[in-house]
Structure formats: C-alpha cells, structure tokens
Amino acid sequence: MMNTKMSRITGACGFHAAFRIRLFEGLEAVSIKLFAIACVFVLLMPADFPSFAAQWEQDETGWWYVYDDGTYPFSKWEYIDGNWYYFDENGYMAHDCWIGNYYVGSSGAMLTDTVTPDGYRVGPDGAWIMDSVVPDIDSPISEENILAIADAYDADGAFILRDGVNRGDSLLRWTSGSTSNAGAMDTCVHEQFHSYTLNNGSFDWLTGAFTAAYYVGSGQTIMMPELKSYRTEEWSSQIPSRLRTFRYDTYVQQGSNASANVIGAYGLLNEFSAYCWGMQNQINLFDYYNSQRFDLNTWGPFVVACENNWLAFLEFRYYILGYLRYARENYPEIWQEMMNNQAFVNIYCLMERRFESLIAAYQACQETILRRGTDLGIRVRFVDGMIYLERQGIGSTASGPEFRNLLIEEIASLELQGEEQELFSRSSIF
C-alpha cells in the first residue's frame, strides 16, 4: 500500500524537478516557450495524476486514513474529526480491541468514560481505570456491586445512591426478592430518592413548613416548599373501579398512610419522581443487560421494572392531574397556591417530559432485544407486559397495556388535559 502510493508521489516530484532545470536553461524566449508548453502539458495530464485530500479509504482488509500529501499513519494514534484512532504497522485502523490501556470500539474510535464490551471501565481520557471490572449478572448481590454498576452506567442513579450510603443508609434493605444487582437497582434508586428529598430538605420549626429537596439530574437539586393540601382520598374515593389499578390500594385509597394520600399532591409528586428515577436507572443499564448472556434471568428483571414504572407513570400522572382538578373545583385557594408554587410546577413538568422520553427509549430497547434474539436464533415476544424467550416468559401482567390504555384514555379527557396545560404554561423551564 505504501510502495504504490509513494512511487506515484516520487514520480510527480521528479517531473517537476526536471522541468525546473529546463525552465532556466537557454535564452529567455526558449524559457517562455517551455513554460507555456509545460502549462498545456499539465492541463492535459490524465485525471489520476496525484492530487490528495485527507480522507478515509477502504479495501477488503480494512480502513486506513490518507493525509493531504498522500501518506498515511501507521503504528501510531491519530486524532481525526474529534476522535482518537489507532493504525497498525500496515496502516490499517484497529477496532474492537485493546491498544495498551485504551479500547477502540467497532467504529475504530477510542472509547471514553464508559464500560468496554468486556466489562472494564475507561475514564474521560480513555484510559482503563484499574480495579474497575463491572460485576456480571451472576455476581452476588452486595452494596459494593450495586454501586460499581451504577458508577459505570448511571451517573444520576449513582449520585442518589451514594448520597444515602454516605449518610449511613444500607442499600441491601431494598434488595429482598431480587435476583441480580442490576435488577435490584430500580428499587434502590426509587427508595433512596425518597430519602434524598427528606435528608436534604429543611424544616421550619416556627411555621411547621417542610421544604423538600428534589434531585433533578446532573447534580442539581430544586427545593420545593410543601404548602397547604387536602388528603388525596377525598378525591380518589370517586375514582371508578376500572381505574383503580395496581397502586390504588397502597397509595391513595381511603385510610392509606402513604404520603401520597396524607400530604396530597406533594406526596403524589414525590412518588411520580421516584418512579421516574427508577425507570431512568433501568434504561441507563440497558447496555449492561445487553452485554450479559441472553436469557430470562438477564432480561426478566429489566422488563418487569420498565413495565411497572411505565404503569406507575400513568397512575401518578392521573392522580396528580385529578387531584388538581378536584382542588380547582373544591379548594380554589389550594389550587392557586399549588399553581403559584414554581418549584412544584417545574418539577412536575421536568419529570413528565423525562418519563415520556424514557418510555420511548424502552420501546426502542424492546426492538433491540427482538433483533438480538433473531440474530441468536431465539424467538422473542413481548405480550401484555411479559417477555417470552421461546415458550418461557416473565413479566408483570398487572402492568400490561390493558391498564395503561384505560389511564391514557382518562388522562386525555379535556378536564385533565386542561390541568396539565396549565402546569406547562406556568413552568419557567418549558
């Protein structure tokens, strides 16, 4: 490859050198004629006479990169269009392998700030972080392993979890019934978000008012005062039986001691946000799941968590909007105070939009699982909140599309849509 390209360059250089010698020989008139002839000769040269522009080239062996002068890199790293690439001794781009302490992916670009396909963590500069092997799906459930996976795949989840651990919380109290560290993490993030809002909040002993601390991502927190409210059960007792889905009894039925009932919309928003962070955790872990063996032990917990969180999104969205509608009609002063609570409005809008994008991401994940199953010769189906590999399935039938569709239809009513539109119109973010 080098010999062919360099011979063409050498030939071109030889021609120009010879021409320069002849140009300055003899009389001025002869020189001018020679120059004119040379110009015509150059114009009539074949189209393949060497002129180079930096670009990628490919043959049956692989890719290489050509510089402006026609040469190419070999046995070295090269920074091209914002990425680092390594070229072997023959000039071909390396891919899907380690080059020293750095890993180049399928595109050839060096990976940064992520986990390599074989489970090692690389930092922002691309260098392998020693002792950073991410636990596989069969690793025993432990706080250390949960945090290691979170650190590798879910920065926001890790932020929430480490806030609690640093305060002395044990993550293992949330892992009962889980079959893997990744599968347990949804509940861990959900519950530790609740702890975050309390532990980082503030209480005014003079007025008795509490201001909750809502983590909203990227290390940012919004402080939200919890103002006057009415108990959710006053409104929720009117919910028709067909809409009393999975979480009705636990959170909003008559006599429930959950904060979603006791402090009304403020408790509802807290649950809405906690389920959102649980969903984001699982979506962020998708690449981790996809790097493990392809079976129900891997994909079951992922699908169960996402299906449950999807239904929870619709349930608490319905509860919050229904609560506000009832307040508008029966407690106008509470409704007005909530709508003027900028933190309440902004947090709802942030979480609602984030949840919508996470659900779309989950649907895209399903397509990826289906394609991978096809590639492996395994029949995969998603049916009523379940995932089936061949004839075996696992999932959550209580969170299936039948219940989601009922809630979607109810939320689409003009009354509830009016409340959501009011929230977004008052948001200082959207």
CSV table of C-alpha atoms in Angstrom, one decimal:
chain,number,residue,atom,x,y,z
A,1,MET,CA,0.0,0.0,0.0
A,2,MET,CA,2.8,2.4,0.9
A,3,ASN,CA,5.1,1.5,-2.0
A,4,THR,CA,2.4,2.1,-4.6
A,5,LYS,CA,1.3,5.4,-3.2
A,6,MET,CA,4.9,6.7,-2.6
A,7,SER,CA,6.1,5.8,-6.1
A,8,ARG,CA,3.4,7.9,-7.6
A,9,ILE,CA,4.4,10.8,-5.4
A,10,THR,CA,8.1,10.4,-6.3
A,11,GLY,CA,7.3,10.3,-10.0
A,12,ALA,CA,5.5,13.6,-9.7
A,13,CYS,CA,8.3,15.2,-7.8
A,14,GLY,CA,10.8,14.0,-10.4
A,15,PHE,CA,8.9,15.6,-13.2
A,16,HIS,CA,8.7,19.0,-11.5
A,17,ALA,CA,12.4,18.9,-10.7
A,18,ALA,CA,13.4,18.1,-14.3
A,19,PHE,CA,11.1,20.8,-15.6
A,20,ARG,CA,12.6,23.4,-13.3
A,21,ILE,CA,16.1,22.7,-14.6
A,22,ARG,CA,15.0,23.0,-18.3
A,23,LEU,CA,13.0,26.2,-17.5
A,24,PHE,CA,16.1,28.1,-16.6
A,25,GLU,CA,18.3,26.9,-19.4
A,26,GLY,CA,19.0,28.9,-22.6
A,27,LEU,CA,17.5,32.1,-23.8
A,28,GLU,CA,14.6,33.8,-22.2
A,29,ALA,CA,12.4,33.2,-25.2
A,30,VAL,CA,13.1,29.5,-25.1
A,31,SER,CA,12.3,29.5,-21.4
A,32,ILE,CA,9.0,31.2,-22.0
A,33,LYS,CA,8.0,28.7,-24.7
A,34,LEU,CA,9.0,25.8,-22.5
A,35,PHE,CA,6.8,27.3,-19.7
A,36,ALA,CA,3.8,27.7,-22.0
A,37,ILE,CA,4.2,24.1,-23.3
A,38,ALA,CA,4.5,22.8,-19.7
A,39,CYS,CA,1.3,24.6,-18.7
A,40,VAL,CA,-0.5,23.0,-21.6
A,41,PHE,CA,1.0,19.6,-20.6
A,42,VAL,CA,-0.2,20.0,-17.1
A,43,LEU,CA,-3.7,20.8,-18.2
A,44,LEU,CA,-3.8,17.8,-20.4
A,45,MET,CA,-2.4,15.4,-17.8
A,46,PRO,CA,-4.6,12.2,-17.0
A,47,ALA,CA,-7.2,12.7,-14.3
A,48,ASP,CA,-5.4,10.2,-12.0
A,49,PHE,CA,-2.3,12.3,-11.6
A,50,PRO,CA,-1.7,12.5,-7.9
A,51,SER,CA,-3.7,15.2,-6.0
A,52,PHE,CA,-4.6,14.4,-2.5
A,53,ALA,CA,-7.2,15.4,0.1
A,54,ALA,CA,-7.3,13.9,3.6
A,55,GLN,CA,-9.8,11.1,3.6
A,56,TRP,CA,-10.7,7.5,4.7
A,57,GLU,CA,-10.0,4.6,2.3
A,58,GLN,CA,-11.1,1.0,2.5
A,59,ASP,CA,-10.3,-2.3,0.8
A,60,GLU,CA,-11.1,-5.9,1.6
A,61,THR,CA,-8.7,-5.9,4.6
A,62,GLY,CA,-10.0,-2.8,6.3
A,63,TRP,CA,-9.8,1.0,6.6
A,64,TRP,CA,-6.9,3.4,6.5
A,65,TYR,CA,-6.6,7.2,6.5
A,66,VAL,CA,-4.9,9.2,3.8
A,67,TYR,CA,-3.2,12.6,4.6
A,68,ASP,CA,-3.4,15.6,2.4
A,69,ASP,CA,0.1,14.7,1.0
A,70,GLY,CA,-0.9,11.1,0.1
A,71,THR,CA,0.9,9.4,3.0
A,72,TYR,CA,-0.9,7.6,5.8
A,73,PRO,CA,-0.4,6.9,9.5
A,74,PHE,CA,0.9,3.5,10.7
A,75,SER,CA,1.9,2.2,14.2
A,76,LYS,CA,0.5,5.3,15.8
A,77,TRP,CA,-2.5,7.0,17.3
A,78,GLU,CA,-4.1,9.8,15.2
A,79,TYR,CA,-6.7,12.4,16.2
A,80,ILE,CA,-9.3,12.6,13.4
A,81,ASP,CA,-12.6,14.6,13.4
A,82,GLY,CA,-12.8,14.7,17.2
A,83,ASN,CA,-11.8,11.0,17.9
A,84,TRP,CA,-8.6,9.1,18.5
A,85,TYR,CA,-7.9,6.1,16.2
A,86,TYR,CA,-5.0,3.6,16.2
A,87,PHE,CA,-3.4,2.4,13.0
A,88,ASP,CA,-1.4,-0.8,12.9
A,89,GLU,CA,2.0,-1.4,11.3
A,90,ASN,CA,0.4,-1.8,7.9
A,91,GLY,CA,-1.6,1.4,8.3
A,92,TYR,CA,-5.0,-0.3,8.9
A,93,MET,CA,-7.4,1.1,11.6
A,94,ALA,CA,-7.7,-1.1,14.7
A,95,HIS,CA,-11.2,-1.8,16.0
A,96,ASP,CA,-12.9,-3.8,18.8
A,97,CYS,CA,-9.7,-4.4,20.8
A,98,TRP,CA,-7.4,-3.0,23.4
A,99,ILE,CA,-4.4,-0.9,22.5
A,100,GLY,CA,-2.4,-0.9,25.7
A,101,ASN,CA,-4.7,0.6,28.3
A,102,TYR,CA,-7.1,2.1,25.7
A,103,TYR,CA,-10.0,0.4,23.9
A,104,VAL,CA,-11.2,1.1,20.4
A,105,GLY,CA,-14.8,0.2,19.5
A,106,SER,CA,-16.4,-1.1,16.4
A,107,SER,CA,-16.1,2.3,14.6
A,108,GLY,CA,-12.4,2.4,15.4
A,109,ALA,CA,-12.8,5.4,17.7
A,110,MET,CA,-11.3,5.2,21.2
A,111,LEU,CA,-14.0,4.7,23.9
A,112,THR,CA,-14.1,7.3,26.7
A,113,ASP,CA,-16.0,7.5,30.0
A,114,THR,CA,-17.8,4.2,29.6
A,115,VAL,CA,-17.6,0.5,30.0
A,116,THR,CA,-15.9,-1.7,27.4
A,117,PRO,CA,-17.7,-4.7,25.9
A,118,ASP,CA,-15.6,-7.0,28.1
A,119,GLY,CA,-16.6,-5.1,31.3
A,120,TYR,CA,-13.8,-2.7,32.1
A,121,ARG,CA,-14.3,0.9,32.9
A,122,VAL,CA,-12.4,3.6,31.0
A,123,GLY,CA,-12.2,7.2,32.1
A,124,PRO,CA,-12.8,10.5,30.3
A,125,ASP,CA,-9.3,10.3,28.8
A,126,GLY,CA,-10.0,6.8,27.5
A,127,ALA,CA,-7.5,5.1,29.9
A,128,TRP,CA,-8.5,1.9,31.7
A,129,ILE,CA,-9.4,2.6,35.3
A,130,MET,CA,-7.6,-0.2,37.3
A,131,ASP,CA,-9.7,-2.4,39.5
A,132,SER,CA,-12.8,-1.3,37.7
A,133,VAL,CA,-14.2,-4.6,36.4
A,134,VAL,CA,-18.0,-4.3,36.4
A,135,PRO,CA,-19.7,-7.2,38.2
A,136,ASP,CA,-21.5,-9.6,35.8
A,137,ILE,CA,-25.2,-10.6,36.1
A,138,ASP,CA,-24.3,-13.6,38.3
A,139,SER,CA,-22.3,-11.6,40.8
A,140,PRO,CA,-23.7,-11.9,44.4
A,141,ILE,CA,-26.0,-9.0,45.4
A,142,SER,CA,-24.0,-6.6,47.5
A,143,GLU,CA,-23.8,-2.8,48.1
A,144,GLU,CA,-20.4,-2.7,46.6
A,145,ASN,CA,-21.6,-4.4,43.4
A,146,ILE,CA,-24.7,-2.3,43.1
A,147,LEU,CA,-22.6,0.9,43.4
A,148,ALA,CA,-20.0,-0.4,40.9
A,149,ILE,CA,-22.7,-1.0,38.2
A,150,ALA,CA,-24.3,2.4,39.0
A,151,ASP,CA,-21.0,4.2,38.7
A,152,ALA,CA,-20.3,2.6,35.3
A,153,TYR,CA,-23.7,3.1,33.7
A,154,ASP,CA,-26.0,5.5,35.6
A,155,ALA,CA,-24.4,8.7,36.9
A,156,ASP,CA,-27.6,10.1,38.3
A,157,GLY,CA,-28.6,6.8,40.0
A,158,ALA,CA,-25.1,6.6,41.5
A,159,PHE,CA,-25.5,10.2,42.8
A,160,ILE,CA,-28.7,9.3,44.6
A,161,LEU,CA,-27.4,6.0,46.0
A,162,ARG,CA,-24.2,7.4,47.2
A,163,ASP,CA,-25.9,10.3,49.0
A,164,GLY,CA,-27.8,7.7,51.1
A,165,VAL,CA,-24.8,5.4,51.6
A,166,ASN,CA,-22.7,8.4,52.7
A,167,ARG,CA,-25.4,9.1,55.4
A,168,GLY,CA,-25.2,5.5,56.6
A,169,ASP,CA,-28.2,4.0,54.7
A,170,SER,CA,-27.9,0.4,53.7
A,171,LEU,CA,-29.0,-0.4,50.1
A,172,LEU,CA,-29.4,-4.1,51.0
A,173,ARG,CA,-32.7,-3.4,52.7
A,174,TRP,CA,-34.2,-2.7,49.3
A,175,THR,CA,-32.9,-5.9,47.6
A,176,SER,CA,-35.2,-8.6,49.0
A,177,GLY,CA,-36.6,-10.8,46.3
A,178,SER,CA,-34.1,-9.5,43.6
A,179,THR,CA,-32.2,-12.0,41.5
A,180,SER,CA,-29.4,-9.6,40.4
A,181,ASN,CA,-27.6,-6.4,41.3
A,182,ALA,CA,-29.0,-4.7,38.2
A,183,GLY,CA,-32.5,-5.9,38.9
A,184,ALA,CA,-32.3,-4.6,42.5
A,185,MET,CA,-31.1,-1.2,41.5
A,186,ASP,CA,-34.5,0.1,40.3
A,187,THR,CA,-36.0,-0.2,43.8
A,188,CYS,CA,-32.8,1.0,45.4
A,189,VAL,CA,-32.8,4.2,43.4
A,190,HIS,CA,-36.5,4.7,43.9
A,191,GLU,CA,-36.4,4.4,47.7
A,192,GLN,CA,-33.2,6.3,48.1
A,193,PHE,CA,-34.7,9.2,46.1
A,194,HIS,CA,-37.4,9.4,48.8
A,195,SER,CA,-34.6,9.6,51.4
A,196,TYR,CA,-32.8,12.2,49.4
A,197,THR,CA,-35.8,14.6,49.4
A,198,LEU,CA,-36.1,14.2,53.2
A,199,ASN,CA,-32.4,14.2,54.2
A,200,ASN,CA,-31.5,17.2,52.1
A,201,GLY,CA,-34.7,19.1,52.8
A,202,SER,CA,-35.3,21.7,55.6
A,203,PHE,CA,-37.9,22.1,58.3
A,204,ASP,CA,-39.1,25.4,59.7
A,205,TRP,CA,-39.8,24.8,63.4
A,206,LEU,CA,-41.6,28.1,63.7
A,207,THR,CA,-44.1,27.6,60.9
A,208,GLY,CA,-44.0,23.8,60.7
A,209,ALA,CA,-43.4,24.0,57.0
A,210,PHE,CA,-41.2,21.5,55.2
A,211,THR,CA,-39.2,22.2,52.1
A,212,ALA,CA,-38.3,19.0,50.1
A,213,ALA,CA,-35.1,18.6,48.1
A,214,TYR,CA,-35.8,17.2,44.7
A,215,TYR,CA,-32.9,15.8,42.7
A,216,VAL,CA,-33.4,16.7,39.1
A,217,GLY,CA,-30.3,15.4,37.5
A,218,SER,CA,-26.7,16.3,36.7
A,219,GLY,CA,-26.0,17.0,40.4
A,220,GLN,CA,-28.8,19.7,40.6
A,221,THR,CA,-31.5,20.0,43.2
A,222,ILE,CA,-34.7,22.0,43.3
A,223,MET,CA,-36.0,23.0,46.8
A,224,MET,CA,-39.8,22.7,46.9
A,225,PRO,CA,-41.9,24.0,49.8
A,226,GLU,CA,-44.8,21.7,50.7
A,227,LEU,CA,-47.7,24.0,51.2
A,228,LYS,CA,-51.3,23.5,52.2
A,229,SER,CA,-53.1,20.5,50.8
A,230,TYR,CA,-56.0,18.2,51.3
A,231,ARG,CA,-55.9,14.4,51.6
A,232,THR,CA,-55.9,12.6,48.3
A,233,GLU,CA,-58.5,10.1,49.5
A,234,GLU,CA,-61.2,12.8,49.3
A,235,TRP,CA,-60.8,12.9,45.6
A,236,SER,CA,-59.6,9.3,45.0
A,237,SER,CA,-62.7,7.8,46.6
A,238,GLN,CA,-64.5,8.9,43.4
A,239,ILE,CA,-62.2,7.0,41.1
A,240,PRO,CA,-64.3,4.4,39.2
A,241,SER,CA,-63.3,0.8,39.9
A,242,ARG,CA,-62.0,0.2,36.4
A,243,LEU,CA,-59.3,2.9,37.0
A,244,ARG,CA,-58.3,1.5,40.4
A,245,THR,CA,-55.2,0.0,39.1
A,246,PHE,CA,-52.2,-1.7,40.7
A,247,ARG,CA,-51.1,1.2,43.0
A,248,TYR,CA,-54.5,2.5,44.1
A,249,ASP,CA,-54.8,0.5,47.3
A,250,THR,CA,-51.3,1.2,48.5
A,251,TYR,CA,-51.1,4.9,47.9
A,252,VAL,CA,-54.5,6.6,47.6
A,253,GLN,CA,-57.3,4.5,48.9
A,254,GLN,CA,-59.3,5.6,52.0
A,255,GLY,CA,-57.2,5.3,55.1
A,256,SER,CA,-53.8,4.9,53.4
A,257,ASN,CA,-50.9,6.2,55.5
A,258,ALA,CA,-48.7,6.8,52.4
A,259,SER,CA,-47.5,10.4,51.9
A,260,ALA,CA,-49.2,10.3,48.5
A,261,ASN,CA,-52.5,10.3,50.5
A,262,VAL,CA,-51.6,12.2,53.6
A,263,ILE,CA,-50.0,15.3,52.0
A,264,GLY,CA,-51.9,15.2,48.7
A,265,ALA,CA,-50.3,16.4,45.5
A,266,TYR,CA,-46.9,16.9,47.2
A,267,GLY,CA,-46.7,13.2,48.2
A,268,LEU,CA,-48.0,12.2,44.7
A,269,LEU,CA,-45.3,14.2,43.0
A,270,ASN,CA,-42.7,12.6,45.2
A,271,GLU,CA,-43.8,9.1,44.1
A,272,PHE,CA,-44.1,10.3,40.5
A,273,SER,CA,-40.4,11.4,40.6
A,274,ALA,CA,-39.2,8.3,42.4
A,275,TYR,CA,-40.6,6.0,39.7
A,276,CYS,CA,-39.1,8.3,37.1
A,277,TRP,CA,-35.6,7.8,38.5
A,278,GLY,CA,-36.2,4.1,38.8
A,279,MET,CA,-37.1,4.0,35.1
A,280,GLN,CA,-34.2,6.0,34.1
A,281,ASN,CA,-31.9,3.7,36.0
A,282,GLN,CA,-33.1,0.7,34.1
A,283,ILE,CA,-32.9,2.4,30.7
A,284,ASN,CA,-29.3,3.5,31.5
A,285,LEU,CA,-28.5,-0.1,32.4
A,286,PHE,CA,-29.7,-1.4,29.1
A,287,ASP,CA,-26.2,-1.7,27.7
A,288,TYR,CA,-25.2,-3.6,30.8
A,289,TYR,CA,-28.0,-6.1,30.4
A,290,ASN,CA,-27.3,-6.4,26.7
A,291,SER,CA,-23.6,-7.3,27.4
A,292,GLN,CA,-24.7,-10.3,29.5
A,293,ARG,CA,-26.0,-13.7,28.4
A,294,PHE,CA,-29.3,-13.7,26.5
A,295,ASP,CA,-31.8,-15.4,28.8
A,296,LEU,CA,-34.8,-14.6,31.1
A,297,ASN,CA,-32.5,-14.3,34.1
A,298,THR,CA,-31.0,-11.3,32.4
A,299,TRP,CA,-34.0,-9.7,30.6
A,300,GLY,CA,-36.7,-10.6,33.1
A,301,PRO,CA,-35.8,-8.0,35.8
A,302,PHE,CA,-35.3,-5.3,33.2
A,303,VAL,CA,-38.7,-5.9,31.6
A,304,VAL,CA,-40.5,-6.2,34.9
A,305,ALA,CA,-39.0,-2.9,36.2
A,306,CYS,CA,-39.7,-1.0,33.0
A,307,GLU,CA,-43.3,-2.3,32.7
A,308,ASN,CA,-44.0,-1.5,36.3
A,309,ASN,CA,-42.5,2.0,36.0
A,310,TRP,CA,-44.4,2.7,32.8
A,311,LEU,CA,-47.8,1.9,34.6
A,312,ALA,CA,-46.7,4.0,37.6
A,313,PHE,CA,-46.0,6.9,35.3
A,314,LEU,CA,-49.6,6.9,34.1
A,315,GLU,CA,-51.1,6.2,37.5
A,316,PHE,CA,-49.4,9.1,39.3
A,317,ARG,CA,-49.9,11.4,36.4
A,318,TYR,CA,-53.6,10.6,36.6
A,319,TYR,CA,-53.6,11.0,40.3
A,320,ILE,CA,-51.8,14.4,40.3
A,321,LEU,CA,-54.0,15.9,37.5
A,322,GLY,CA,-57.2,14.5,39.1
A,323,TYR,CA,-56.1,16.0,42.4
A,324,LEU,CA,-55.6,19.4,40.9
A,325,ARG,CA,-58.9,19.3,39.0
A,326,TYR,CA,-60.7,18.5,42.3
A,327,ALA,CA,-58.8,21.2,44.1
A,328,ARG,CA,-59.8,23.8,41.4
A,329,GLU,CA,-63.4,23.0,41.9
A,330,ASN,CA,-63.5,22.5,45.7
A,331,TYR,CA,-60.4,24.2,47.2
A,332,PRO,CA,-59.6,27.0,44.8
A,333,GLU,CA,-57.1,28.6,47.3
A,334,ILE,CA,-55.1,25.3,47.5
A,335,TRP,CA,-55.2,25.0,43.7
A,336,GLN,CA,-54.0,28.6,43.3
A,337,GLU,CA,-51.2,28.1,45.8
A,338,MET,CA,-50.0,25.0,44.1
A,339,MET,CA,-50.1,26.6,40.7
A,340,ASN,CA,-48.1,29.5,42.1
A,341,ASN,CA,-45.5,27.1,43.6
A,342,GLN,CA,-42.9,27.4,40.9
A,343,ALA,CA,-40.9,24.5,42.2
A,344,PHE,CA,-43.9,22.2,42.2
A,345,VAL,CA,-44.8,23.2,38.6
A,346,ASN,CA,-41.2,22.9,37.3
A,347,ILE,CA,-40.6,19.5,38.9
A,348,TYR,CA,-43.8,18.1,37.5
A,349,CYS,CA,-43.0,19.3,34.0
A,350,LEU,CA,-39.4,18.0,34.2
A,351,MET,CA,-40.4,14.6,35.4
A,352,GLU,CA,-43.3,14.2,32.9
A,353,ARG,CA,-41.2,15.1,29.9
A,354,ARG,CA,-38.3,12.9,31.2
A,355,PHE,CA,-40.7,10.0,31.7
A,356,GLU,CA,-42.2,10.3,28.2
A,357,SER,CA,-38.7,10.1,26.7
A,358,LEU,CA,-37.8,7.1,28.9
A,359,ILE,CA,-40.9,5.2,27.7
A,360,ALA,CA,-39.9,5.9,24.1
A,361,ALA,CA,-36.4,4.6,25.0
A,362,TYR,CA,-37.8,1.4,26.5
A,363,GLN,CA,-39.8,0.7,23.3
A,364,ALA,CA,-36.6,1.2,21.3
A,365,CYS,CA,-34.8,-1.3,23.7
A,366,GLN,CA,-37.5,-3.8,23.0
A,367,GLU,CA,-36.7,-3.6,19.3
A,368,THR,CA,-33.1,-4.1,20.0
A,369,ILE,CA,-33.9,-7.2,22.1
A,370,LEU,CA,-36.0,-8.6,19.3
A,371,ARG,CA,-33.2,-8.1,16.8
A,372,ARG,CA,-30.6,-9.7,19.0
A,373,GLY,CA,-32.9,-12.7,19.6
A,374,THR,CA,-33.3,-13.1,15.9
A,375,ASP,CA,-29.6,-13.0,15.4
A,376,LEU,CA,-29.2,-15.7,18.0
A,377,GLY,CA,-32.0,-17.8,16.6
A,378,ILE,CA,-34.2,-17.3,19.6
A,379,ARG,CA,-37.8,-16.4,19.3
A,380,VAL,CA,-38.6,-13.3,21.4
A,381,ARG,CA,-42.1,-11.8,22.1
A,382,PHE,CA,-43.4,-9.0,24.2
A,383,VAL,CA,-47.0,-9.7,25.2
A,384,ASP,CA,-49.2,-8.0,27.8
A,385,GLY,CA,-46.3,-6.8,30.0
A,386,MET,CA,-44.3,-10.1,29.6
A,387,ILE,CA,-41.2,-11.1,27.7
A,388,TYR,CA,-41.1,-14.5,26.2
A,389,LEU,CA,-38.0,-16.3,25.0
A,390,GLU,CA,-39.3,-19.3,23.1
A,391,ARG,CA,-42.1,-20.7,25.3
A,392,GLN,CA,-41.0,-19.3,28.6
A,393,GLY,CA,-41.9,-15.9,29.9
A,394,ILE,CA,-41.6,-13.5,32.7
A,395,GLY,CA,-43.1,-10.0,33.4
A,396,SER,CA,-45.8,-8.2,35.1
A,397,THR,CA,-49.4,-8.9,33.9
A,398,ALA,CA,-50.7,-6.2,36.4
A,399,SER,CA,-48.8,-3.6,34.4
A,400,GLY,CA,-49.9,-4.6,30.9
A,401,PRO,CA,-51.3,-2.4,28.1
A,402,GLU,CA,-54.9,-3.1,29.1
A,403,PHE,CA,-54.4,-1.0,32.3
A,404,ARG,CA,-52.2,1.6,30.5
A,405,ASN,CA,-54.8,2.2,27.8
A,406,LEU,CA,-57.5,2.9,30.4
A,407,LEU,CA,-55.4,5.5,32.1
A,408,ILE,CA,-54.2,7.1,28.8
A,409,GLU,CA,-57.9,7.5,27.7
A,410,GLU,CA,-58.8,9.1,31.1
A,411,ILE,CA,-55.8,11.4,31.1
A,412,ALA,CA,-56.8,12.5,27.6
A,413,SER,CA,-60.1,13.9,28.8
A,414,LEU,CA,-60.4,17.6,28.4
A,415,GLU,CA,-60.6,18.3,32.2
A,416,LEU,CA,-57.3,16.6,33.0
A,417,GLN,CA,-55.6,17.9,29.9
A,418,GLY,CA,-56.5,21.4,31.0
A,419,GLU,CA,-54.7,20.9,34.3
A,420,GLU,CA,-51.5,19.7,32.6
A,421,GLN,CA,-51.6,22.5,30.1
A,422,GLU,CA,-52.0,24.9,33.0
A,423,LEU,CA,-48.9,23.4,34.6
A,424,PHE,CA,-46.8,23.7,31.4
A,425,SER,CA,-48.0,27.2,30.8
A,426,ARG,CA,-46.7,28.3,34.2
A,427,SER,CA,-43.4,26.4,34.0
A,428,SER,CA,-40.3,28.6,33.9
A,429,ILE,CA,-38.4,25.8,32.2
A,430,PHE,CA,-40.6,24.8,29.2
